[in-house]
Coordinates of C-alpha atoms in Angstrom, one line a residue:
M29 CA -7.2 36.9 -6.6
R30 CA -7.6 37.0 -2.8
W31 CA -7.7 33.2 -2.5
I32 CA -4.4 33.0 -4.4
T33 CA -2.8 35.6 -2.1
S34 CA -4.2 33.6 0.9
L35 CA -2.7 30.4 -0.4
V36 CA 0.7 32.1 -1.0
M37 CA 0.7 33.6 2.5
T38 CA -0.3 30.3 4.1
A39 CA 2.6 28.5 2.3
I40 CA 5.0 31.3 3.4
L41 CA 3.9 31.0 7.0
K42 CA 4.1 27.2 6.9
T43 CA 7.7 27.4 5.5
E44 CA 8.7 30.1 8.1
G45 CA 7.1 28.1 10.9
K46 CA 9.1 25.0 9.9
M47 CA 12.3 27.0 9.6
M48 CA 11.7 28.5 13.1
K49 CA 11.0 25.0 14.5
Q50 CA 14.2 23.7 13.0
E51 CA 16.2 26.7 14.4
G52 CA 14.6 26.2 17.7
E53 CA 15.6 22.5 17.7
K54 CA 19.1 23.4 16.8
E55 CA 19.3 26.0 19.5
M56 CA 18.0 23.5 22.1
A57 CA 20.5 20.9 21.0
S58 CA 23.3 23.4 21.3
K59 CA 22.3 24.4 24.8
L60 CA 22.1 20.7 25.8
E61 CA 25.5 20.1 24.4
M62 CA 27.0 23.1 26.2
S63 CA 25.3 21.7 29.5
Y64 CA 26.7 18.3 29.0
S65 CA 30.1 19.7 28.2
A66 CA 30.0 21.9 31.4
I67 CA 29.0 19.0 33.6
K68 CA 31.6 16.7 32.1
Q69 CA 34.3 19.3 32.7
L70 CA 33.3 19.4 36.4
S71 CA 33.8 15.6 36.5
L72 CA 37.3 15.9 34.9
E73 CA 38.3 18.7 37.3
K74 CA 36.8 16.6 40.2
K75 CA 34.6 19.5 41.2
L76 CA 31.3 18.8 43.1
C77 CA 31.8 15.1 42.5
D78 CA 30.1 12.9 45.2
V79 CA 31.2 9.5 44.1
L80 CA 34.5 7.6 43.2
I81 CA 34.1 4.6 41.0
K82 CA 37.1 2.1 41.1
V83 CA 37.4 -0.2 38.1
D84 CA 40.3 -2.4 37.1
G85 CA 42.9 -0.3 39.0
A86 CA 41.5 3.0 37.6
E87 CA 39.5 5.7 39.4
F88 CA 36.6 7.8 38.0
H89 CA 35.3 10.8 39.9
A90 CA 31.7 11.4 39.1
H91 CA 28.2 12.7 40.1
K92 CA 25.7 10.1 41.4
I93 CA 22.8 12.0 39.8
I94 CA 24.5 11.8 36.4
L95 CA 25.2 8.0 36.7
C96 CA 21.7 7.3 37.9
G97 CA 20.3 9.2 34.9
C98 CA 21.6 6.7 32.5
S99 CA 22.1 3.5 34.6
D100 CA 19.6 1.4 36.5
Y101 CA 22.6 -0.4 38.0
F102 CA 23.9 2.8 39.6
T103 CA 20.5 3.8 40.8
A104 CA 20.1 0.5 42.6
L105 CA 23.6 0.7 43.9
F106 CA 23.4 4.2 45.3
T107 CA 19.9 3.8 46.8
S108 CA 20.3 0.4 48.3
S109 CA 19.5 0.0 52.0
Y110 CA 22.7 -2.0 52.4
C111 CA 24.8 1.0 51.5
P112 CA 24.9 4.1 53.7
P113 CA 23.8 7.3 51.8
D114 CA 27.1 9.1 52.5
K115 CA 29.2 6.2 51.0
H116 CA 31.7 7.7 48.6
E117 CA 33.7 4.9 47.1
Y118 CA 32.5 2.0 45.1
S119 CA 34.4 -0.8 43.4
I120 CA 32.9 -2.4 40.2
P121 CA 34.2 -5.9 39.4
D122 CA 34.5 -7.6 36.0
I123 CA 34.7 -4.4 33.9
S124 CA 37.8 -3.0 32.1
S125 CA 39.0 0.5 32.7
E126 CA 38.7 1.2 29.0
M127 CA 35.0 0.3 29.0
M128 CA 34.3 2.2 32.0
E129 CA 35.7 5.2 30.5
L130 CA 33.4 4.9 27.5
I131 CA 30.5 4.4 29.9
M132 CA 31.4 7.6 31.7
E133 CA 31.7 9.4 28.4
Y134 CA 28.2 8.2 27.5
A135 CA 26.8 9.1 30.9
Y136 CA 27.9 12.7 30.7
T137 CA 27.4 13.3 27.0
Y138 CA 25.0 10.6 25.7
R139 CA 27.5 10.1 23.0
V140 CA 30.3 7.5 22.5
H141 CA 32.3 6.2 19.5
I142 CA 31.1 2.7 18.8
T143 CA 33.5 0.7 16.6
E144 CA 33.8 -2.9 15.3
E145 CA 36.6 -3.3 17.8
N146 CA 34.8 -2.2 20.9
V147 CA 31.2 -2.9 20.3
H148 CA 31.0 -6.4 21.7
E149 CA 32.7 -5.6 25.0
L150 CA 30.9 -2.3 25.2
L151 CA 27.5 -4.0 24.7
I152 CA 28.3 -6.5 27.4
T153 CA 29.4 -3.8 29.8
A154 CA 26.4 -1.6 29.1
D155 CA 24.1 -4.5 29.7
Y156 CA 25.9 -5.4 32.9
L157 CA 25.5 -1.7 34.1
M158 CA 22.0 -1.6 32.8
V159 CA 22.6 1.4 30.5
R160 CA 19.6 0.5 28.4
S161 CA 19.9 3.2 25.8
L162 CA 23.5 2.3 25.0
V163 CA 22.5 -1.3 24.8
S164 CA 20.1 -0.3 22.1
E165 CA 22.7 1.8 20.2
C166 CA 25.2 -1.1 20.3
C167 CA 22.6 -3.6 19.0
A168 CA 21.6 -1.2 16.3
F169 CA 25.3 -0.9 15.3
L170 CA 25.7 -4.6 15.1
K171 CA 22.5 -5.0 13.1
A172 CA 23.7 -2.4 10.6
Q173 CA 27.1 -4.4 10.3
L174 CA 25.2 -7.7 9.6
C175 CA 26.8 -9.4 6.4
L176 CA 27.4 -12.8 5.0
E177 CA 30.8 -13.1 6.8
N178 CA 29.7 -12.1 10.3
C179 CA 26.0 -12.9 10.8
I180 CA 26.6 -16.3 12.4
G181 CA 29.1 -14.8 14.9
I182 CA 26.7 -12.0 15.8
W183 CA 23.9 -14.5 16.1
C184 CA 26.0 -16.7 18.5
F185 CA 27.1 -13.7 20.5
A186 CA 23.5 -12.5 20.9
C187 CA 22.5 -16.0 22.0
V188 CA 25.2 -16.3 24.6
H189 CA 24.4 -12.9 26.1
A190 CA 20.6 -13.1 25.7
F191 CA 20.1 -10.1 23.5
E192 CA 16.9 -11.3 22.2
K193 CA 16.1 -8.7 19.5
L194 CA 19.5 -8.8 18.1
K195 CA 19.5 -12.5 18.2
Q196 CA 16.2 -12.7 16.1
Q197 CA 17.5 -10.0 13.6
A198 CA 20.7 -12.0 13.0
F199 CA 18.9 -15.3 12.8
Q200 CA 16.5 -13.8 10.2
F201 CA 19.5 -12.6 8.2
I202 CA 20.9 -16.1 8.2
L203 CA 17.6 -17.7 7.1
H204 CA 17.0 -15.2 4.3
N205 CA 20.5 -15.4 2.9
F206 CA 21.2 -19.1 3.7
E207 CA 22.5 -20.1 0.3
M208 CA 25.3 -17.6 0.5
V209 CA 25.9 -17.8 4.2
R210 CA 26.4 -21.6 4.2
V211 CA 29.8 -21.2 2.4
S212 CA 31.3 -18.8 5.0
E213 CA 34.0 -19.9 7.5
E214 CA 31.7 -19.1 10.4
F215 CA 29.1 -21.5 9.1
L216 CA 31.4 -24.5 9.4
A217 CA 32.0 -23.7 13.1
L218 CA 28.3 -24.2 14.0
T219 CA 27.4 -26.8 16.6
V220 CA 24.9 -29.6 15.5
E221 CA 22.2 -28.0 17.6
Q222 CA 22.8 -24.7 15.9
L223 CA 22.8 -26.2 12.4
G224 CA 19.7 -28.0 13.3
E225 CA 17.8 -24.9 14.5
I226 CA 18.6 -23.2 11.2
I227 CA 17.7 -26.0 8.7
E228 CA 14.5 -27.0 10.5
N229 CA 13.0 -23.5 10.3
D230 CA 10.1 -22.9 7.9
E231 CA 11.6 -19.5 6.8
L232 CA 14.9 -21.1 5.5
N233 CA 15.3 -19.5 2.2
V234 CA 16.2 -22.3 -0.3
K235 CA 14.9 -22.7 -3.8
Q236 CA 15.6 -26.4 -3.8
E237 CA 15.6 -28.7 -0.8
N238 CA 18.6 -30.5 -2.0
V239 CA 20.7 -27.5 -0.9
V240 CA 19.8 -28.4 2.7
F241 CA 21.0 -31.9 2.4
E242 CA 24.3 -30.8 0.6
T243 CA 24.8 -28.3 3.4
I244 CA 24.7 -31.1 5.9
L245 CA 27.3 -33.1 4.0
Q246 CA 29.5 -29.9 3.6
W247 CA 29.4 -29.3 7.5
M248 CA 30.2 -33.0 8.2
R249 CA 33.3 -33.0 5.9
H250 CA 34.8 -30.3 7.9
A251 CA 35.2 -32.5 10.9
P252 CA 34.1 -36.0 9.9
Q253 CA 35.2 -38.0 12.9
S254 CA 33.1 -36.0 15.3
R255 CA 30.2 -35.0 13.0
N256 CA 29.3 -38.0 10.9
A257 CA 27.4 -39.6 13.9
H258 CA 24.9 -36.7 13.7
M259 CA 23.5 -37.6 10.2
G260 CA 20.3 -39.1 11.7
V261 CA 19.5 -36.0 13.7
L262 CA 20.2 -33.6 10.8
L263 CA 18.6 -35.8 8.1
A264 CA 15.2 -35.7 10.0
K265 CA 15.1 -31.9 9.5
V266 CA 15.4 -32.1 5.7
R267 CA 12.1 -31.9 3.8
L268 CA 12.9 -35.1 1.9
A269 CA 9.5 -35.3 0.2
L270 CA 10.3 -32.1 -1.6
L271 CA 13.4 -33.7 -3.4
T272 CA 13.1 -35.0 -6.9
Y273 CA 12.9 -38.8 -7.3
D274 CA 16.3 -39.1 -8.9
Y275 CA 18.0 -36.9 -6.3
F276 CA 16.4 -38.8 -3.4
R277 CA 17.4 -42.2 -4.9
D278 CA 21.0 -41.3 -6.0
H279 CA 22.2 -38.8 -3.5
V280 CA 20.2 -39.4 -0.3
R281 CA 19.1 -43.1 0.1
N282 CA 22.3 -44.4 -1.5
N283 CA 24.6 -41.9 0.3
A284 CA 27.3 -43.9 2.4
L285 CA 26.7 -41.9 5.6
V286 CA 22.9 -42.5 5.3
K287 CA 23.2 -46.2 4.6
D288 CA 25.7 -46.8 7.3
N289 CA 23.8 -45.0 10.0
A290 CA 21.1 -47.1 11.7
A291 CA 19.2 -43.9 12.9
C292 CA 18.7 -42.9 9.2
K293 CA 16.9 -46.1 8.1
P294 CA 13.5 -45.3 9.7
I295 CA 13.8 -41.7 8.5
I296 CA 14.3 -42.9 5.0
S297 CA 11.4 -45.3 5.4
R298 CA 9.0 -42.6 6.7
A299 CA 10.1 -40.2 3.9
L300 CA 9.4 -42.9 1.3
Q301 CA 5.9 -43.3 2.7
S302 CA 5.4 -39.6 2.5
I303 CA 6.6 -39.5 -1.1
L304 CA 4.3 -42.4 -2.0
R305 CA 1.3 -40.5 -0.3
L306 CA 0.6 -43.6 1.9
N307 CA -0.2 -41.5 4.9
V308 CA -1.1 -38.1 3.7
N309 CA -3.8 -37.7 6.3
E310 CA -1.7 -38.7 9.3
S311 CA 1.2 -37.0 11.0
L312 CA 3.6 -39.6 9.7
G313 CA 5.7 -38.0 7.2
S314 CA 4.3 -34.4 7.5
E315 CA 7.8 -33.2 8.6
F316 CA 9.0 -34.2 5.1
T317 CA 6.2 -32.6 3.0
R318 CA 6.0 -29.2 4.7
R319 CA 7.0 -26.5 2.3
R320 CA 9.5 -23.8 3.3
L321 CA 8.2 -20.2 3.4
P322 CA 9.4 -17.9 0.6
N323 CA 11.4 -14.8 1.5
A324 CA 9.6 -12.9 -1.2
V325 CA 6.2 -13.2 -3.0
L326 CA 4.7 -11.7 -6.0
L327 CA 1.7 -9.5 -5.4
V328 CA -0.7 -8.4 -8.2
I329 CA -3.3 -5.8 -7.5
G330 CA -6.3 -4.4 -9.2
G331 CA -6.6 -4.2 -13.0
R332 CA -9.5 -4.6 -15.5
S333 CA -11.4 -7.8 -15.5
H334 CA -14.3 -8.8 -17.8
R335 CA -16.5 -6.7 -15.5
G336 CA -14.4 -3.6 -15.4
P337 CA -12.1 -2.3 -12.6
T338 CA -11.4 -4.8 -9.8
N339 CA -9.9 -4.6 -6.4
S340 CA -8.8 -8.2 -6.5
I341 CA -5.4 -8.9 -4.9
E342 CA -3.5 -12.2 -5.5
V343 CA -0.1 -13.4 -4.3
Y344 CA 2.1 -15.9 -6.0
D345 CA 4.0 -18.3 -3.7
T346 CA 7.0 -19.3 -5.5
R347 CA 7.7 -22.3 -3.2
A348 CA 4.3 -23.8 -3.5
K349 CA 3.8 -22.6 -7.1
R350 CA 0.3 -21.4 -6.2
W351 CA -1.7 -18.2 -6.3
V352 CA -3.3 -17.2 -3.0
K353 CA -6.2 -14.7 -2.7
A354 CA -5.3 -11.7 -0.5
T355 CA -8.1 -9.2 -1.4
C356 CA -8.9 -6.6 1.2
H357 CA -12.5 -5.5 0.7
D358 CA -12.0 -1.9 1.9
E359 CA -9.9 -1.2 -1.1
N360 CA -11.6 0.5 -4.1
P361 CA -11.3 -1.1 -7.6
R362 CA -8.5 0.5 -9.6
M363 CA -6.9 -0.1 -13.0
H364 CA -4.1 1.5 -15.0
H365 CA -2.4 2.4 -11.8
G366 CA 1.1 2.1 -10.5
T367 CA 2.2 -0.1 -7.6
V368 CA 5.4 -0.1 -5.6
Y369 CA 6.7 -1.6 -2.4
L370 CA 8.8 0.7 -0.2
N371 CA 9.8 0.6 3.5
G372 CA 7.3 -2.3 4.3
F373 CA 4.3 -0.6 2.6
V374 CA 2.5 -1.2 -0.8
Y375 CA 1.7 2.1 -2.5
C376 CA -1.1 2.2 -5.1
I377 CA -0.8 5.3 -7.3
G378 CA -3.2 7.0 -9.6
G379 CA -5.2 5.1 -12.2
F380 CA -8.9 4.9 -13.0
D381 CA -11.6 3.7 -10.5
G382 CA -14.4 3.1 -12.9
N383 CA -15.7 6.7 -12.5
S384 CA -12.8 9.2 -12.7
Y385 CA -9.0 9.5 -13.3
T386 CA -7.4 9.9 -10.0
N387 CA -4.4 11.5 -8.3
T388 CA -5.0 9.6 -5.0
V389 CA -2.4 7.4 -3.4
R390 CA -3.4 4.6 -1.1
R391 CA -0.9 2.8 1.1
F392 CA -1.3 -0.8 2.3
D393 CA 0.4 -2.2 5.4
P394 CA 0.8 -5.9 4.7
V395 CA 1.4 -6.7 8.4
T396 CA -1.9 -5.1 9.7
R397 CA -3.6 -5.6 6.4
T398 CA -5.0 -2.1 6.5
W399 CA -5.2 0.8 4.0
A400 CA -4.5 4.4 4.5
Q401 CA -4.7 7.5 2.4
V402 CA -1.4 9.5 1.9
S403 CA -0.8 12.7 0.2
P404 CA -2.3 12.9 -3.4
M405 CA -0.2 13.7 -6.5
H406 CA -0.4 17.1 -8.0
T407 CA -1.8 15.7 -11.2
R408 CA -4.4 13.0 -12.0
R409 CA -2.6 10.2 -13.6
C410 CA -4.2 7.2 -15.4
Y411 CA -1.9 4.8 -17.4
V412 CA 0.9 6.0 -15.1
S413 CA 4.4 4.4 -14.8
A414 CA 5.9 4.1 -11.3
C415 CA 9.1 2.9 -9.7
V416 CA 11.3 3.4 -6.6
L417 CA 14.8 4.8 -6.5
A418 CA 16.8 5.6 -3.4
G419 CA 13.8 5.5 -1.0
R420 CA 11.6 7.8 -3.2
I421 CA 8.7 7.0 -5.4
Y422 CA 8.5 8.2 -9.0
A423 CA 5.3 8.7 -10.9
L424 CA 5.8 9.3 -14.6
G425 CA 3.5 10.5 -17.3
G426 CA 0.0 9.1 -17.7
F427 CA -3.2 10.7 -18.9
S428 CA -5.0 13.2 -16.7
G429 CA -8.4 12.9 -18.4
N430 CA -7.6 15.9 -20.5
E431 CA -4.1 15.5 -21.8
W432 CA -1.2 13.1 -22.1
L433 CA 1.5 14.0 -19.7
D434 CA 5.2 14.5 -19.9
T435 CA 5.4 15.6 -16.3
V436 CA 7.0 13.6 -13.4
E437 CA 6.6 13.8 -9.7
R438 CA 8.5 12.3 -6.8
Y439 CA 7.3 11.3 -3.4
E440 CA 9.1 11.5 -0.1
P441 CA 7.8 9.1 2.5
E442 CA 9.3 11.0 5.3
T443 CA 7.5 14.2 4.6
N444 CA 4.5 12.6 2.9
Q445 CA 4.9 15.1 0.1
W446 CA 5.0 15.0 -3.8
S447 CA 7.2 17.4 -5.7
M448 CA 7.5 18.1 -9.4
I449 CA 10.8 17.3 -11.1
A450 CA 12.1 17.8 -14.6
P451 CA 9.7 16.6 -17.3
M452 CA 10.4 13.9 -19.8
H453 CA 11.4 14.6 -23.3
E454 CA 8.1 13.1 -24.5
R455 CA 4.5 12.7 -23.3
R456 CA 4.0 9.1 -22.3
S457 CA 1.1 7.1 -21.0
D458 CA 1.0 3.3 -21.0
A459 CA 4.9 3.3 -20.7
G460 CA 7.1 1.2 -18.4
A461 CA 9.6 2.5 -15.8
T462 CA 12.3 1.0 -13.7
A463 CA 15.3 2.0 -11.5
L464 CA 18.8 0.8 -12.3
N465 CA 22.2 2.0 -11.3
G466 CA 20.9 5.2 -9.6
K467 CA 18.8 6.2 -12.6
V468 CA 15.1 6.0 -13.6
Y469 CA 14.4 4.5 -17.0
V470 CA 11.2 4.9 -18.9
C471 CA 10.4 3.1 -22.2
G472 CA 7.7 3.2 -24.8
G473 CA 4.1 4.4 -24.2
F474 CA 1.6 6.5 -26.1
D475 CA 1.8 10.2 -26.8
E476 CA -1.8 10.8 -28.2
D477 CA -0.6 10.4 -31.8
Q478 CA 1.6 7.4 -31.9
H479 CA 2.8 4.3 -30.0
L480 CA 6.4 5.0 -29.0
F481 CA 9.7 3.1 -29.3
T482 CA 11.7 5.8 -27.6
A483 CA 13.3 5.6 -24.2
E484 CA 15.1 7.9 -21.8
Y485 CA 16.5 7.9 -18.2
Y486 CA 16.5 10.4 -15.3
N487 CA 19.5 11.3 -13.2
P488 CA 18.4 12.6 -9.8
Q489 CA 21.8 14.2 -9.3
T490 CA 21.4 16.6 -12.2
D491 CA 17.5 16.7 -12.5
Q492 CA 17.9 15.9 -16.1
W493 CA 16.5 13.4 -18.6
T494 CA 18.8 11.8 -21.3
V495 CA 17.6 10.0 -24.4
I496 CA 18.9 6.5 -25.1
P497 CA 18.8 4.6 -28.4
P498 CA 15.1 3.6 -29.2
M499 CA 13.8 0.1 -28.9
R500 CA 13.4 -2.1 -31.8
R501 CA 9.7 -2.1 -31.6
R502 CA 7.0 0.4 -30.8
R503 CA 5.6 -0.7 -27.4
C504 CA 2.5 0.7 -25.6
G505 CA 1.4 -1.1 -22.5
V506 CA 4.9 -2.5 -22.3
G507 CA 6.4 -4.3 -19.3
V508 CA 9.7 -2.7 -18.2
V509 CA 11.9 -4.1 -15.4
S510 CA 15.5 -4.1 -14.3
Y511 CA 17.0 -7.6 -14.3
D512 CA 20.6 -8.9 -14.2
G513 CA 21.9 -5.3 -14.4
Q514 CA 20.0 -4.4 -17.5
V515 CA 16.6 -3.0 -18.6
Y516 CA 14.1 -5.4 -20.0
A517 CA 11.3 -4.3 -22.3
V518 CA 8.7 -7.0 -22.8
G519 CA 5.6 -7.3 -25.0
G520 CA 3.3 -4.3 -25.6
F521 CA 1.1 -3.1 -28.5
D522 CA 2.5 -1.2 -31.6
G523 CA -0.9 -0.1 -32.9
I524 CA -1.4 -3.2 -34.9
I525 CA 0.2 -6.2 -33.2
F526 CA 0.3 -7.3 -29.6
H527 CA 3.9 -8.5 -29.2
R528 CA 5.4 -11.6 -27.7
N529 CA 8.9 -10.5 -28.4
A530 CA 11.2 -8.8 -25.9
E531 CA 14.4 -6.8 -25.8
V532 CA 17.1 -5.8 -23.4
Y533 CA 19.1 -2.5 -23.0
N534 CA 22.7 -2.7 -21.7
P535 CA 23.8 0.5 -20.2
Q536 CA 27.4 -0.5 -20.6
T537 CA 27.1 -0.8 -24.4
N538 CA 24.2 1.7 -24.8
S539 CA 22.4 -0.7 -27.1
W540 CA 19.4 -3.0 -27.3
R541 CA 19.4 -6.8 -28.1
A542 CA 16.6 -9.3 -28.6
I543 CA 15.9 -12.1 -26.3
P544 CA 13.6 -15.1 -26.8
S545 CA 9.9 -14.2 -27.1
M546 CA 7.2 -14.9 -24.5
M547 CA 4.9 -17.9 -25.0
K548 CA 1.9 -15.5 -25.1
S549 CA 1.3 -12.1 -26.7
R550 CA 0.3 -9.4 -24.2
S551 CA 0.2 -5.8 -23.4
H552 CA -0.8 -3.9 -20.1
F553 CA 0.3 -6.8 -17.9
G554 CA 2.2 -7.1 -14.6
I555 CA 5.9 -7.6 -14.5
E556 CA 8.3 -8.2 -11.7
V557 CA 11.5 -10.1 -10.7
V558 CA 11.2 -12.8 -7.9
D559 CA 13.6 -15.4 -6.9
D560 CA 15.9 -14.2 -9.7
L561 CA 13.1 -15.0 -12.3
L562 CA 11.3 -12.4 -14.4
F563 CA 7.5 -12.9 -14.1
V564 CA 4.8 -11.5 -16.4
A565 CA 1.1 -11.8 -15.4
G566 CA -2.1 -11.2 -17.1
G567 CA -2.7 -8.6 -19.7
R568 CA -4.5 -8.4 -23.0
N569 CA -3.7 -10.4 -26.1
G570 CA -5.8 -8.5 -28.6
C571 CA -8.8 -10.7 -28.2
A572 CA -9.4 -11.0 -24.5
T573 CA -8.2 -10.3 -21.1
I574 CA -6.0 -13.2 -19.9
S575 CA -4.9 -14.9 -16.7
E576 CA -1.8 -16.7 -18.0
V577 CA 1.5 -16.2 -16.2
E578 CA 5.1 -17.1 -17.4
C579 CA 8.5 -16.4 -16.3
Y580 CA 12.0 -15.9 -18.0
D581 CA 15.2 -17.4 -16.6
K582 CA 18.3 -15.5 -17.6
K583 CA 20.3 -18.7 -16.9
T584 CA 18.5 -20.8 -19.4
D585 CA 17.5 -17.9 -21.6
A586 CA 14.0 -19.4 -21.8
W587 CA 10.4 -18.7 -20.9
C588 CA 8.3 -21.3 -19.1
A589 CA 4.6 -21.4 -18.1
V590 CA 3.5 -20.6 -14.5
K591 CA 0.2 -21.4 -12.9
D592 CA -2.5 -19.1 -14.0
M593 CA -3.9 -16.3 -11.8
K594 CA -7.5 -17.0 -10.4
V595 CA -8.7 -13.7 -12.0
S596 CA -8.3 -12.7 -15.7
R597 CA -7.1 -9.1 -15.7
S598 CA -5.2 -6.5 -17.7
A599 CA -4.1 -3.0 -16.7
L600 CA -2.9 -4.5 -13.4
S601 CA 0.2 -3.7 -11.4
C602 CA 2.8 -5.8 -9.6
C603 CA 5.3 -5.5 -6.7
V604 CA 7.3 -7.8 -4.6
L605 CA 6.7 -8.3 -0.9
S606 CA 9.8 -9.4 1.0
G607 CA 10.9 -10.0 4.6
L608 CA 7.4 -9.9 6.1
P609 CA 7.1 -11.2 9.7
N610 CA 3.6 -12.6 8.7
M611 CA 4.7 -14.1 5.4
A612 CA 2.6 -17.2 6.2
E613 CA -0.5 -15.1 5.7
Y614 CA 0.4 -14.5 2.0
T615 CA 1.4 -18.1 1.1
A616 CA -0.3 -21.4 0.6
P617 CA -0.8 -23.4 3.7
R618 CA 2.4 -25.1 4.5
D619 CA 0.9 -28.5 5.7
E620 CA -0.8 -29.2 2.4
V621 CA 0.9 -32.2 0.6
P622 CA 2.6 -30.7 -2.5
Q623 CA 1.3 -32.0 -5.9
S624 CA 4.1 -33.7 -7.7
S625 CA 4.3 -34.8 -11.4
Q626 CA 7.6 -36.7 -10.8
S627 CA 7.6 -40.4 -11.5
M628 CA 7.4 -42.6 -8.4
S629 CA 9.1 -45.6 -10.2
G630 CA 12.0 -46.9 -8.2
F631 CA 10.6 -45.8 -4.8
L632 CA 8.8 -49.0 -4.3
T633 CA 11.7 -50.9 -2.9
L634 CA 12.6 -49.9 0.6
P635 CA 16.3 -49.6 1.5
A636 CA 17.9 -52.6 3.2

């Protein structure tokens, strides 16, 4: 019993120590605030002040040491060899009295109320006076405000004033949300140089290249007399060889603005040669065949191959329609695990490594391509279900090696700690879980006795599970994902049959409905949504482990085949990587000539 007492005492001491640290930090913050307030009061009462700052007709009594503490501008001004050390008055040009008042507030309290109305002028003023910490706060404020309606304005503002980090952040937002940004009012005000910089970028997020050409036409229609002459400059930045034959012929080559512009004729000719693959090994035409980088890619990790557990990692490039190998050899083989992507990291949770059921959690950094161990779960979990909700990871059910589990734990990345939450109504291994509308849904699975068709959801606000209507089929090894505001349950095994069929739960009607069946039967496969398409990868079909991949499009209500993975595997897990600064490392080489099955008839005649 001594070791139990020791563990309890250690936990109590750690908790008390943490509380004392927090109290100490609060006390220190309180004392600093009192000090700032006292010094500010001296300034307001003009006591012990040794400098008078004159701005825009207003006067500010201050203390040199305080201003130097926050501003390199004032440090240089007060210590300059050109100014006598006893100089008392200084006039600062090109600054409004309202902004200087905010700068003074920040200098004395390190706090200032930043708003949408004052942020631009305040940022310019803070930069002029070299108040670096306030510059950072204003830039962070603008970054948080980025949206479809203002991103171009913020980008242009950052360009003019050389705020490089904010400029890059706004530019990335424009690239990643291009198809929605291009219809904004701000977009139509772009200069030809700015539009060209956007559409020539590899990271421009467009599913179809015709969107780029149509955007050029839209921009020109806004001011045709001054803009139509720029067609040649902008057309050269479109990846023309990525267009379909029909679109190139009907909408580009025969477009009036293209036909009537002499600068466009050699561009059309070079693009045609690229399409016909006449110069695939030369630089001629490479600007037309280079694929765009995707904003997001599908990552599949681990699973069971014909040799047992594997550590193989593959990434599907939706733009190139190819799988890319991304295996990191320092990762151990793992199957029947959970995988999620959170805050720029891939978490690999539980599973079976070929020797034991595990509670370990490994975190992969896709930028540095390195693995690190994080806090383990309280329970060993193979056949675990995992998902992310509100910045936390949920690990549900599974098999510990001794029992099937109804328990659930939640991971806080900030504290690197797992905590137990309310258990599910049923024991579930081989289930599927997803997050939707602030709740965690779990469907199907196996409870040691039977394959389940039941489903339930967890509300983190109440720490309670609620049963929802059962699925139409029993599904063990089911793929579950949120898509189009609903919960999709796909495939699985009912104890006799490996399913192709799928169904959808609508939270609004609290009911399930069938959707078209997959092309292949499968259980224990990977499932995710990328580019607004639902992908399923690998799995087991009852006879063998498979590599086939397919996707479902809600718009067409149909499944279509996708290129097979390089490795056949079941018991794998998927996640979506997005917004990576090194996305090119997880995609097919962009300079490879894309394979095309489109007919080339009709291209053989060059335009007049």
